[in-house]
Amino acid sequence: MAVQTFLFASLIIFSSIESNHGATEVSLFTNLENLLEVTAKPTRVGVVWEAGKDIVRITWMLKSSAKVNDDAAFKTVEVKLCYAPISQVDRPWRKTHNELSRDRSCPHKIVSKPYDKIPQSLNWTIDRETPTGTYFIRAYGTDVNGYEVAYGQSSDAEKTTNLFSVEGISGRHTSLDIASICFSVFSFGSLLVFLVKEKRKAKLQQRK
Amino acid sequence: MASNEEGSIGTSLHGVTAREQVFSFSVDSSSQTLQSDDPTAKFTLPVDSEHRAKVFKPLSFAKPHMRAFHLGWISFFTCFISTFAAAPLVPIIRDNLDLTKTDVGNAGVASVSGAIFSRLAMGAVCDLLGARYGTAFSLMLTAPTVFSMSFVTGPVGYLAVRFMIGFCLATFVSCQYWTSVMFNGKIIGLVNGCAGGWGDMGGGVTQLLMPMVFQVIRLAGATPFMAWRIAFFIPGFLQVVVGVLVLTLGQDLPDGNLSTLQKSGQVSKDKFSKVFWFAVKNYRTWILFVLYGFSMGIELTINNVISGYFFDRFNLKLQTAGIVAASFGMANFFARPFGGYASDLAARLFGMRGRLWILWIFQTVGALFCIWLGRASSLPIAILAMMLFSVGTQAACGALFGVAPFVSRRSLGLISGLTGAGGNFGSGLTQLLFFSTSRFSTADGLSLMGAMAVLCTVPVAFIHFPQWGSMFLRPSSDGERSKEEYYYSSEWTEEEKRQGLHEGSIKFAENSRSERSRKVALADFPTPETRTPTHV
């Protein structure tokens, strides 16, 4: 048993040494420049949007304040749905991290498009699997190797303005509810049937 | 003059080996007729005077002993799957129900708290109604709560359902009770260890099973937020099936079902108040309560937090985190039986004192590795620490139930219940203290929990049996108090002894002589040379 544990452990150790080869420098959020202008406009105003139903019009383009060759490195633009601070409270699995590879605040990918100098837009139906929460939209400009070089977001730097709330699907369904009730009744019922049967058998035996 | 005729004075060898049945108090006629028929012939396995099996054959399904063993551990296994079914799916559930870390932590506490009460109740139910009904009630009355996960929409509902599902962990008590009445004291450590360990494996299997079931349901086309609810139907259905099996195939006691035996007068009905009083009065019960809280308790806590820990800290995928988490629970397959076996082995060499030392060693070593797990920042080291931690802690659980059956004979069920409840209490406490707030990171919580476990294992040094001793003290030298009969019959009042109600305890005391260390046991038997025949 101790031998098995040792072998298992050494397997893990060697496989992890393998995966550590080729580690390059990490990209930090603070190193990125805010070069993109991102806007997110809902088609329905004043209501909480529903996942899978409501549509958001997202546009992104290079900021007018950007210098001439700032966008030379851009290859693709990745647009992501990010959690606003209020949806991160007491939820360490959504924590913002400066190291982009460890950042968990923008887990939902909206679209990834090749960069174009002209402004681009998208009518995005909020994904059905989006959880309930408050969000904003961020776009990362990535280079040839896939590393982020610049970003832009629909909210301000403190992530307090232009936030929108999404209501996720409940995941419940009438058919599930009915199945649940049926199985429960079956469970209670079969227990009762057994108890009654055994009591009857014991009474018969006693009479003998 | 010594004659060679059979039956003449001086030729009888009765009492020489000291293994013959000798009762200090008179026996009543019904048990006499039982012995003359040699009913032990109807059992497949060799049995002792209480008809408990003396041999453990895990691959057999023979009535009634091995069947009870298998039904017992499978029931317990199924309940573990249900109770911890939510844990590997928490990353999905927390998004569906918009839960915070506090919500998740509180639900984890709730999932183990319900069983504190149900395990106590189960102890009484087993003593009074039998292990079969206890197990079936637990399985089939909590199955609806598993199905009701389909109705949950927020943190309150989630917590309520996990609380109710947690009640089914009472099957632990009925399982251990069932094996304790079916198997002899010499092998009880190993048997209880196997039953407990293989049942506890459910906590590991669920970490693999639920993500797999979830994945299959998703592939069939369901959204994640619906798939996890459908996945809960699997453990619920399993519970119902096993409940039916227990009722149809199981048997309470080696000689038959409890109600039948009680009606025919072979087993006397005991009073709950007496059973309860003698369990509560015994200080050893409470030490075991605390000890189990920090072996099984931290095991239950780990079942709730470890999958999420690996998912969040090491960025593993849901299924991978599930596999790692599962290895913790799966180690139970050999670790807990090993603990029970080590306890039995130590008892053979050093008696009860050996059992107590083994318990302390395993539990402390396990807790030390738990501290290491929290400190580990690389995945391979974390896995290594987790595996060593799991073996130590689970072996301690097995070793503890090598001691528990000897604390009381009259209140065996209730003591199993109280000890089991202690496990849940410890789990609720550690989850509340270390894993429900954002005060500690999960990693720090693990280390602190390990440190607390080391401290709370020290009380085992205070468990003292007058007839067998304790970790640091020798057995009592007083002639009367150093006898097993004295200890076990002190649970009955004089009035009850006069009525002969304590006979079961006397039989048990006889069979528990095995808990003396080898040296003492040998010295106690009169050597043949000293017994000179009266006529030469």
XYZ file of C-alpha atoms in Angstrom:
744
model
C 0.000 0.000 0.000
C 2.819 2.393 0.849
C 4.535 1.339 -2.387
C 1.410 2.095 -4.371
C 1.148 5.545 -2.815
C 4.809 6.215 -3.611
C 4.420 5.147 -7.247
C 1.305 7.214 -7.644
C 3.031 10.241 -6.149
C 6.099 9.900 -8.363
C 3.885 9.653 -11.419
C 2.243 12.918 -10.498
C 5.597 14.564 -9.792
C 7.117 13.579 -13.133
C 4.091 14.587 -15.140
C 4.081 17.996 -13.524
C 7.796 18.529 -14.193
C 6.994 17.917 -17.858
C 4.273 20.494 -17.909
C 6.451 23.160 -16.305
C 8.809 23.227 -19.283
C 8.352 26.115 -21.635
C 6.925 28.548 -19.099
C 7.277 32.052 -20.411
C 6.715 35.427 -18.867
C 3.240 36.156 -17.553
C 1.019 38.892 -18.920
C -0.275 41.291 -16.303
C -3.437 43.332 -16.568
C -1.684 46.460 -15.353
C 0.685 46.224 -18.317
C -2.165 46.528 -20.783
C -3.184 49.805 -22.304
C -6.778 50.865 -22.614
C -6.846 51.316 -26.363
C -10.230 49.920 -27.283
C -13.562 51.612 -27.004
C -16.286 49.141 -26.110
C -19.970 49.828 -25.810
C -22.790 47.522 -24.818
C -26.344 48.566 -25.543
C -29.369 46.440 -24.658
C -32.314 46.062 -27.006
C -34.660 46.158 -24.017
C -34.153 48.881 -21.461
C -35.163 49.147 -17.822
C -35.629 45.411 -17.158
C -33.374 42.679 -15.903
C -32.224 40.739 -18.918
C -32.845 37.073 -19.269
C -30.200 34.596 -20.264
C -30.953 32.918 -23.541
C -33.496 35.562 -24.529
C -32.276 39.148 -24.456
C -29.934 40.622 -27.051
C -27.093 43.065 -26.434
C -25.537 45.130 -29.145
C -21.783 45.203 -28.569
C -19.456 47.473 -30.530
C -15.700 47.827 -30.330
C -13.133 49.956 -32.106
C -9.775 51.563 -31.589
C -10.000 54.667 -29.408
C -9.756 57.979 -31.194
C -7.078 58.994 -28.691
C -4.822 56.122 -29.730
C -1.626 56.856 -31.583
C -1.020 55.741 -35.151
C 0.783 52.426 -34.758
C -0.681 51.354 -31.405
C -2.725 48.677 -33.070
C 0.162 47.162 -35.034
C 0.412 44.135 -32.725
C -3.334 43.340 -32.758
C -4.283 40.144 -34.497
C -7.627 39.216 -32.884
C -10.093 40.774 -30.519
C -11.558 38.617 -27.765
C -14.759 39.920 -26.272
C -15.651 38.601 -22.840
C -18.408 38.914 -20.281
C -16.978 39.953 -16.924
C -18.351 40.042 -13.378
C -18.923 43.396 -11.766
C -17.513 43.782 -8.224
C -20.907 43.248 -6.651
C -21.090 39.764 -8.149
C -17.626 38.989 -6.804
C -18.386 39.660 -3.135
C -17.816 36.547 -0.982
C -17.175 34.533 -4.133
C -13.422 33.830 -4.276
C -13.868 31.703 -7.408
C -14.595 34.917 -9.328
C -11.640 36.876 -7.971
C -9.864 39.460 -10.084
C -6.185 38.694 -10.439
C -3.555 40.900 -11.991
C -1.887 37.909 -13.611
C -4.188 37.327 -16.553
C -3.709 33.550 -16.628
C -4.975 33.389 -13.049
C -7.708 35.974 -13.423
C -11.167 34.521 -12.899
C -13.298 37.610 -13.314
C -13.968 37.214 -17.065
C -14.775 33.551 -17.585
C -17.485 33.838 -20.250
C -16.262 34.215 -23.824
C -18.607 36.073 -26.142
C -16.746 36.123 -29.427
C -13.261 36.108 -30.916
C -12.855 38.038 -34.150
C -9.876 39.089 -36.256
C -8.966 42.707 -35.680
C -10.162 45.224 -38.194
C -9.375 48.930 -38.282
C -13.035 49.804 -38.826
C -15.460 49.708 -35.869
C -17.036 46.285 -35.402
C -20.283 45.287 -33.784
C -22.224 42.232 -32.788
C -25.794 41.460 -31.754
C -25.175 38.966 -29.019
C -27.952 36.872 -27.465
C -26.996 36.389 -23.841
C -25.840 32.802 -23.542
C -28.379 30.452 -21.974
C -25.785 29.160 -19.520
C -24.940 32.609 -18.144
C -25.486 32.634 -14.397
C -27.452 35.293 -12.522
C -25.261 38.311 -11.828
C -24.158 41.830 -12.692
C -21.779 42.220 -15.611
C -19.874 44.456 -17.950
C -18.154 43.709 -21.241
C -14.421 43.703 -21.861
C -12.480 43.252 -25.081
C -8.859 42.133 -25.179
C -6.636 42.807 -28.178
C -4.355 39.823 -28.590
C -1.212 39.414 -30.652
C -0.083 36.600 -32.956
C 0.827 34.321 -30.017
C -2.474 34.854 -28.241
C -1.113 37.113 -25.490
C -3.152 40.124 -24.516
C -1.591 43.447 -25.440
C -4.447 45.888 -24.916
C -7.999 45.991 -23.621
C -11.175 48.055 -23.503
C -14.320 47.739 -21.443
C -17.876 49.028 -21.426
C -17.570 50.207 -17.837
C -15.170 52.669 -16.197
C -11.885 51.788 -14.492
C -13.560 51.149 -11.113
C -16.256 49.034 -12.810
C -19.128 51.052 -11.385
C -20.889 52.471 -14.446
C -22.796 50.900 -17.300
C -23.319 47.613 -15.533
C -26.183 45.353 -16.484
C -27.914 42.569 -14.616
C -28.672 39.194 -16.089
C -31.121 36.654 -14.743
C -29.980 33.123 -15.408
C -32.327 30.261 -16.193
C -33.645 28.436 -13.173
C -32.895 24.945 -14.455
C -36.217 23.734 -13.122
C -38.835 22.010 -15.215
C -42.319 20.669 -14.573
C -41.390 17.207 -15.814
C -38.599 17.055 -13.228
C -40.950 18.130 -10.469
C -43.463 15.462 -11.404
C -40.819 12.735 -11.619
C -39.523 13.802 -8.228
C -42.946 13.496 -6.630
C -43.603 10.110 -8.223
C -40.330 8.613 -7.005
C -40.900 9.978 -3.490
C -44.368 8.485 -3.293
C -42.957 5.166 -4.465
C -40.308 5.234 -1.741
C -42.766 5.971 1.078
C -45.299 3.590 -0.360
C -43.016 0.568 -0.619
C -41.803 1.101 2.962
C -45.404 1.191 4.198
C -46.317 -1.913 2.232
C -43.433 -3.841 3.787
C -44.274 -2.716 7.316
C -47.889 -3.745 6.950
C -46.962 -7.095 5.423
C -44.516 -7.896 8.208
C -46.935 -6.911 10.952
C -49.530 -9.208 9.432
C -47.031 -12.049 9.216
C -45.984 -11.564 12.846
C -49.640 -11.576 13.955
C -50.273 -14.809 12.083
C -47.208 -16.421 13.623
C -48.271 -15.394 17.090
C -51.670 -16.930 16.622
C -50.107 -20.273 15.687
C -9.083 -43.869 43.784
C -9.068 -42.358 40.308
C -11.078 -44.538 37.996
C -10.893 -44.697 34.243
C -14.611 -44.895 33.857
C -16.283 -42.007 32.154
C -17.963 -39.564 34.493
C -16.150 -40.613 37.684
C -14.651 -37.974 39.883
C -11.290 -36.703 38.714
C -11.614 -37.660 35.082
C -13.648 -34.675 33.950
C -11.558 -32.103 32.154
C -14.281 -29.460 32.295
C -12.719 -26.071 32.994
C -9.119 -26.971 32.165
C -8.820 -24.928 29.025
C -11.030 -22.166 30.532
C -12.875 -21.837 27.244
C -15.937 -23.707 28.384
C -19.037 -21.690 29.104
C -19.231 -20.924 32.776
C -21.776 -18.418 34.013
C -21.351 -16.756 37.401
C -25.116 -16.479 37.771
C -27.760 -19.082 37.113
C -29.182 -19.428 33.656
C -32.837 -19.947 32.872
C -34.280 -23.018 31.214
C -34.948 -21.615 27.751
C -31.278 -21.125 26.972
C -30.561 -24.647 28.230
C -32.844 -26.197 25.636
C -31.218 -24.060 22.971
C -27.795 -25.475 23.735
C -28.819 -29.100 23.743
C -30.069 -28.865 20.160
C -26.690 -27.486 19.074
C -28.207 -24.712 16.980
C -24.739 -23.610 15.925
C -24.926 -26.356 13.325
C -27.424 -24.345 11.273
C -24.959 -21.505 10.673
C -22.619 -21.571 7.703
C -19.834 -19.875 9.630
C -18.445 -20.994 13.011
C -20.123 -19.061 15.837
C -19.562 -18.287 19.496
C -21.962 -18.644 22.429
C -23.966 -15.627 21.288
C -24.160 -17.089 17.774
C -21.935 -14.350 16.462
C -19.640 -15.409 13.649
C -16.036 -16.031 14.612
C -14.761 -15.877 11.060
C -15.041 -13.144 8.470
C -15.458 -14.179 4.835
C -15.945 -11.058 2.763
C -16.725 -12.887 -0.465
C -19.550 -14.911 1.037
C -23.229 -13.907 1.162
C -24.265 -16.566 3.653
C -27.252 -16.000 5.909
C -27.333 -14.323 8.306
C -23.905 -12.983 9.168
C -22.280 -12.167 5.840
C -25.561 -11.050 4.339
C -26.032 -8.568 7.167
C -22.493 -7.339 6.603
C -23.001 -6.718 2.899
C -26.437 -5.138 3.242
C -25.095 -2.952 6.029
C -22.126 -1.525 4.216
C -23.979 -1.099 0.923
C -26.744 0.892 2.667
C -24.186 3.079 4.300
C -22.302 3.468 1.002
C -25.462 4.609 -0.775
C -26.195 7.185 1.898
C -22.712 8.607 1.646
C -23.192 8.997 -2.089
C -26.398 10.958 -1.514
C -25.097 13.158 1.271
C -22.014 14.297 -0.644
C -23.550 14.223 -4.122
C -23.701 18.013 -4.176
C -20.027 18.570 -3.346
C -18.408 17.861 -6.754
C -21.198 19.760 -8.501
C -20.883 22.877 -6.353
C -19.141 24.888 -9.123
C -22.291 24.433 -11.226
C -24.783 24.746 -8.385
C -23.237 27.946 -7.034
C -23.755 29.623 -10.399
C -27.302 28.320 -10.809
C -28.465 29.391 -7.365
C -26.225 32.486 -7.101
C -24.569 31.234 -3.917
C -21.816 32.960 -1.981
C -18.976 31.163 -0.204
C -20.917 31.562 3.040
C -23.969 29.901 1.501
C -21.905 26.989 0.238
C -20.138 26.616 3.589
C -23.359 26.769 5.574
C -24.968 24.148 3.380
C -21.930 21.960 3.982
C -22.386 22.359 7.733
C -26.075 21.606 7.379
C -25.382 18.458 5.354
C -23.599 16.863 8.297
C -25.570 18.437 11.160
C -28.841 16.650 10.536
C -27.129 13.364 11.198
C -26.133 14.383 14.720
C -29.739 13.901 15.761
C -30.592 11.072 13.419
C -27.553 9.060 14.554
C -28.626 9.431 18.177
C -32.144 8.388 17.313
C -30.812 5.480 15.247
C -28.909 4.100 18.216
C -32.134 3.873 20.150
C -34.055 2.502 17.162
C -31.524 -0.296 16.736
C -31.604 -1.229 20.388
C -35.389 -1.253 20.399
C -36.553 -2.169 16.865
C -33.548 -3.833 15.291
C -30.952 -2.880 12.704
C -33.037 -3.879 9.698
C -35.840 -1.413 10.288
C -33.364 1.250 11.283
C -31.531 0.940 7.990
C -34.687 0.772 5.894
C -36.261 3.815 7.566
C -33.127 5.801 7.051
C -32.844 4.910 3.371
C -36.436 5.137 2.291
C -37.569 8.112 4.303
C -34.703 10.306 3.068
C -34.929 9.284 -0.594
C -37.666 11.893 -1.214
C -35.353 14.601 0.086
C -32.762 13.628 -2.510
C -35.349 13.881 -5.257
C -36.468 17.276 -3.995
C -33.268 18.897 -5.296
C -35.337 19.490 -8.427
C -37.335 22.143 -6.559
C -34.451 24.207 -5.179
C -34.111 27.804 -6.419
C -31.854 29.620 -3.937
C -29.486 29.329 -0.974
C -32.228 28.689 1.588
C -33.771 25.801 -0.318
C -30.325 24.372 -1.041
C -29.401 24.445 2.622
C -32.708 22.922 3.707
C -32.458 20.044 1.245
C -28.831 19.264 2.116
C -29.791 19.303 5.779
C -32.583 16.820 5.202
C -30.517 14.549 2.973
C -27.886 14.459 5.715
C -30.287 12.607 8.019
C -29.609 9.408 6.117
C -26.061 9.232 7.517
C -27.732 7.501 10.440
C -27.244 4.287 8.456
C -23.708 4.345 9.778
C -25.000 3.501 13.221
C -27.364 0.790 12.054
C -24.581 -0.734 9.940
C -22.050 -0.812 12.777
C -24.689 -2.091 15.196
C -25.660 -4.828 12.769
C -22.087 -6.044 12.380
C -21.423 -5.778 16.113
C -24.266 -8.179 16.900
C -23.310 -10.512 14.081
C -19.571 -10.856 14.614
C -17.396 -11.940 17.530
C -15.260 -9.478 19.480
C -11.958 -10.926 18.305
C -12.610 -9.903 14.716
C -14.932 -6.989 15.332
C -12.218 -4.444 14.600
C -11.648 -5.840 11.132
C -15.341 -6.359 10.361
C -16.404 -2.922 11.546
C -13.441 -1.457 9.724
C -14.456 -3.082 6.451
C -18.127 -2.169 6.824
C -17.327 1.386 7.817
C -14.555 1.798 5.293
C -16.405 0.413 2.309
C -19.403 2.514 3.271
C -17.294 5.659 3.637
C -15.966 4.990 0.140
C -19.297 6.354 -1.012
C -17.945 9.798 -0.194
C -15.162 9.197 -2.686
C -17.217 7.431 -5.320
C -19.720 10.258 -5.406
C -16.975 12.716 -6.402
C -16.408 10.576 -9.506
C -19.966 9.467 -10.105
C -21.785 12.775 -9.995
C -19.563 14.667 -12.481
C -19.762 11.653 -14.801
C -23.541 11.433 -14.562
C -23.718 15.205 -15.016
C -21.580 14.995 -18.142
C -23.700 12.201 -19.647
C -26.906 14.129 -19.003
C -25.396 17.244 -20.579
C -24.380 15.263 -23.638
C -27.973 14.094 -23.860
C -28.889 17.746 -24.387
C -29.778 19.254 -21.016
C -28.461 22.638 -19.879
C -25.986 22.475 -16.987
C -28.505 24.075 -14.644
C -30.974 21.298 -15.305
C -28.468 18.478 -15.656
C -27.249 18.679 -12.069
C -30.820 18.362 -10.794
C -31.439 15.293 -12.947
C -28.157 13.813 -11.715
C -29.574 13.708 -8.192
C -32.126 11.124 -9.241
C -29.394 8.510 -9.402
C -28.464 8.459 -5.692
C -32.127 8.761 -4.741
C -33.100 5.775 -6.814
C -30.192 3.744 -5.432
C -31.440 4.422 -1.921
C -34.875 3.047 -2.678
C -33.494 -0.096 -4.306
C -31.116 -0.852 -1.429
C -33.872 -0.175 1.103
C -36.054 -2.807 -0.512
C -33.144 -5.282 -0.498
C -32.522 -4.704 3.205
C -36.136 -5.384 4.084
C -36.426 -8.518 1.981
C -33.024 -10.131 2.500
C -31.886 -8.903 5.920
C -32.205 -10.333 9.420
C -31.708 -8.449 12.690
C -29.909 -11.003 14.841
C -28.147 -14.300 14.209
C -31.149 -16.193 15.542
C -33.841 -14.290 13.684
C -35.597 -10.968 13.538
C -35.866 -8.889 16.678
C -39.651 -8.756 16.895
C -39.902 -12.540 16.501
C -37.250 -13.171 19.125
C -38.798 -10.693 21.524
C -42.211 -12.311 21.178
C -40.806 -15.770 21.820
C -38.969 -14.499 24.868
C -35.443 -15.254 23.738
C -34.420 -11.609 23.740
C -35.710 -9.383 26.490
C -37.063 -5.970 25.602
C -35.008 -3.278 27.212
C -36.140 0.085 28.494
C -34.960 3.071 26.506
C -34.432 5.234 29.553
C -32.059 2.661 31.048
C -30.202 2.177 27.790
C -29.838 5.933 27.424
C -28.736 6.499 31.003
C -25.987 3.926 30.966
C -24.646 5.249 27.670
C -24.617 8.854 28.829
C -23.212 8.064 32.290
C -20.154 6.363 30.850
C -17.429 9.006 30.361
C -15.746 6.908 27.687
C -18.712 7.538 25.407
C -17.937 11.249 25.417
C -14.242 10.817 24.797
C -15.091 8.663 21.790
C -17.561 11.371 20.742
C -14.746 13.935 20.576
C -12.237 11.533 19.023
C -14.557 10.504 16.241
C -15.383 14.150 15.659
C -11.779 14.650 14.665
C -11.248 11.569 12.594
C -14.538 10.961 10.808
C -15.493 14.571 11.337
C -12.598 15.926 9.336
C -13.119 13.181 6.763
C -16.698 14.375 6.202
C -15.510 17.976 5.993
C -12.914 17.031 3.403
C -15.614 15.278 1.350
C -17.406 18.611 1.175
C -14.493 20.943 0.484
C -11.720 19.037 -1.273
C -13.182 18.928 -4.778
C -13.822 22.669 -4.783
C -10.366 23.222 -3.269
C -8.578 21.454 -6.117
C -10.883 23.061 -8.695
C -10.263 26.567 -7.439
C -6.645 26.468 -6.208
C -5.025 24.320 -8.858
C -7.328 25.236 -11.742
C -8.306 21.668 -12.499
C -11.343 20.789 -14.615
C -14.492 19.645 -12.828
C -13.930 15.977 -13.692
C -10.217 16.076 -12.797
C -10.923 17.733 -9.464
C -13.502 15.013 -8.923
C -10.947 12.269 -9.598
C -8.466 13.748 -7.135
C -11.159 14.253 -4.516
C -12.394 10.730 -5.106
C -8.981 9.263 -4.261
C -9.401 10.628 -0.775
C -12.631 8.789 -0.177
C -11.585 5.668 -2.083
C -8.617 5.116 0.196
C -11.256 4.008 2.693
C -11.442 0.704 0.881
C -8.281 -0.552 2.531
C -7.409 2.191 5.037
C -10.304 1.751 7.416
C -10.242 -2.056 7.438
C -6.500 -1.778 7.933
C -7.149 0.366 10.999
C -9.592 -2.180 12.332
C -7.205 -5.022 11.608
C -4.285 -3.222 13.253
C -6.514 -2.698 16.269
C -7.349 -6.411 16.426
C -3.677 -7.304 16.033
C -2.647 -4.910 18.775
C -5.336 -6.409 20.993
C -3.950 -9.879 20.454
C -0.519 -8.736 21.623
C -1.253 -6.014 24.141
C -4.973 -6.216 24.791
C -7.153 -3.150 24.974
C -4.121 -0.987 25.736
C -2.763 -1.817 22.294
C -6.059 -0.790 20.701
C -5.911 2.598 22.426
C -2.328 3.267 21.384
C -3.018 2.343 17.762
C -5.979 4.712 17.765
C -3.894 7.595 19.049
C -1.033 6.972 16.642
C -3.162 6.761 13.502
C -5.291 9.768 14.335
C -2.360 12.009 15.228
C -0.337 11.053 12.153
C -3.358 11.643 9.918
C -3.920 15.080 11.425
C -0.270 16.030 10.900
C -0.587 15.221 7.217
C -3.710 17.366 7.074
C -1.618 20.307 8.264
C 0.842 19.535 5.474
C -1.956 19.412 2.883
C -2.919 22.980 3.657
C 0.682 24.121 3.314
C 1.290 22.389 -0.035
C 1.305 24.814 -2.937
C 2.120 22.436 -5.773
C -0.353 19.875 -7.054
C 1.793 16.714 -6.677
C 2.739 17.548 -3.076
C -0.879 18.344 -2.265
C -2.004 14.996 -3.660
C 0.703 13.128 -1.750
C -0.187 14.880 1.504
C -3.862 14.230 0.899
C -3.313 10.495 0.347
C -1.231 10.077 3.493
C -3.734 12.145 5.442
C -6.596 10.006 4.169
C -4.909 6.731 5.173
C -4.058 7.978 8.687
C -7.459 9.433 9.445
C -9.457 6.574 7.986
C -7.366 3.972 9.789
C -8.100 5.916 12.988
C -11.828 5.599 12.280
C -11.409 1.854 11.904
C -9.349 1.613 15.076
C -11.909 3.578 17.060
C -14.603 1.066 16.231
C -12.334 -1.642 17.484
C -12.688 0.007 20.905
C -16.306 1.185 20.852
C -18.020 -2.257 21.050
C -16.317 -2.873 24.398
C -17.437 0.304 26.104
C -20.897 -1.085 26.806
C -22.929 -4.164 26.045
C -26.302 -2.929 27.186
C -26.166 0.369 25.348
C -24.141 -0.750 22.348
C -26.530 0.817 19.846
C -26.764 4.122 21.606
C -23.001 4.364 22.038
C -22.517 3.683 18.337
C -25.098 6.391 17.786
C -23.457 8.881 20.089
C -20.006 8.227 18.665
C -21.365 8.525 15.139
C -23.096 11.754 16.087
C -19.753 12.978 17.374
C -18.342 12.478 13.901
C -20.977 14.706 12.410
C -20.648 17.230 15.182
C -16.918 17.479 14.546
C -17.556 17.945 10.849
C -20.153 20.668 11.396
C -17.862 22.422 13.836
C -14.780 22.359 11.592
C -16.758 23.492 8.553
C -18.303 26.325 10.543
C -15.000 27.448 12.034
C -12.699 27.099 9.047
C -14.622 26.873 5.764
C -17.726 29.034 5.965
C -16.235 32.483 6.033
C -13.745 34.380 3.939
C -11.593 34.834 7.045
C -9.341 31.899 6.178
C -8.430 30.716 2.754
C -9.371 27.091 2.263
C -5.694 26.167 2.470
C -5.268 27.800 5.879
C -8.524 26.239 6.993
C -7.122 22.788 6.226
C -3.978 23.353 8.272
C -5.859 24.798 11.214
C -8.263 21.872 11.139
C -5.338 19.464 11.270
C -3.846 21.278 14.235
C -7.145 21.180 16.104
C -7.408 17.442 15.396
C -3.972 16.772 16.910
C -5.081 18.515 20.097
C -8.434 16.794 20.277
C -6.887 13.333 19.941
C -5.067 13.645 23.272
C -8.158 12.654 25.345
C -7.740 9.031 24.246
C -5.117 8.756 26.989
C -7.908 9.139 29.534
C -9.935 6.093 28.461
C -9.418 3.558 31.245
C -10.960 0.121 31.661
C -10.482 -1.311 35.169
C -10.157 -4.800 33.721
C -7.773 -3.944 30.926
C -6.029 -0.648 31.741
C -5.435 2.414 29.598
C -2.627 3.940 27.531
C -0.501 4.749 30.534
C -2.053 2.808 33.397
C -2.174 -0.918 34.162
C -5.448 -2.764 34.814
C -6.870 -2.641 38.296
C -5.287 -5.126 40.690
C -8.490 -5.403 42.720
C -9.787 -8.978 42.457
C -13.355 -8.069 41.686
C -12.971 -4.957 39.563
C -10.397 -6.577 37.329
C -13.007 -8.976 35.968
C -14.865 -8.284 32.740
C -18.081 -9.557 34.328
C -17.901 -6.817 36.938
C -17.630 -4.081 34.332
C -20.449 -5.338 32.132
C -22.837 -6.371 34.855
C -22.452 -2.999 36.573
C -24.774 -1.680 33.856
C -27.641 -3.637 35.414
C -29.325 -2.916 38.742
C -29.512 -5.620 41.414
C -33.205 -6.062 40.714
C -32.529 -6.657 37.028
C -29.720 -9.085 37.843
C -32.056 -11.072 40.039
C -34.436 -11.347 37.098
C -31.578 -12.627 34.996
C -31.876 -9.844 32.436
C -28.123 -9.350 32.300
C -27.264 -12.761 30.869
C -26.408 -11.320 27.479
C -23.842 -9.084 29.143
C -22.305 -12.013 31.017
C -21.940 -13.986 27.817
C -20.364 -10.948 26.236
C -17.999 -10.509 29.178
C -16.824 -14.097 28.743
C -16.122 -13.549 25.076
C -14.366 -10.264 25.724
C -11.586 -11.906 27.711
C -9.674 -11.597 24.454
C -9.025 -7.957 25.312
C -6.552 -8.875 28.006
C -2.954 -8.748 26.913
C -1.348 -12.119 26.230
C 0.740 -12.088 29.426
C -2.224 -11.400 31.683
C -4.524 -13.849 29.927
C -2.095 -16.731 30.337
C -1.407 -15.985 33.984
C -5.105 -16.039 34.733
C -5.795 -19.635 33.691
C -5.068 -22.257 36.359
C -2.299 -24.576 35.170
C -3.326 -28.240 35.136
C -0.566 -29.269 37.557
C -2.091 -27.294 40.381
C -5.478 -28.968 40.072
C -4.822 -32.173 41.913
C -7.691 -34.673 41.792
C -9.494 -35.090 45.074
C -8.913 -38.816 45.179
C -5.546 -40.186 44.322
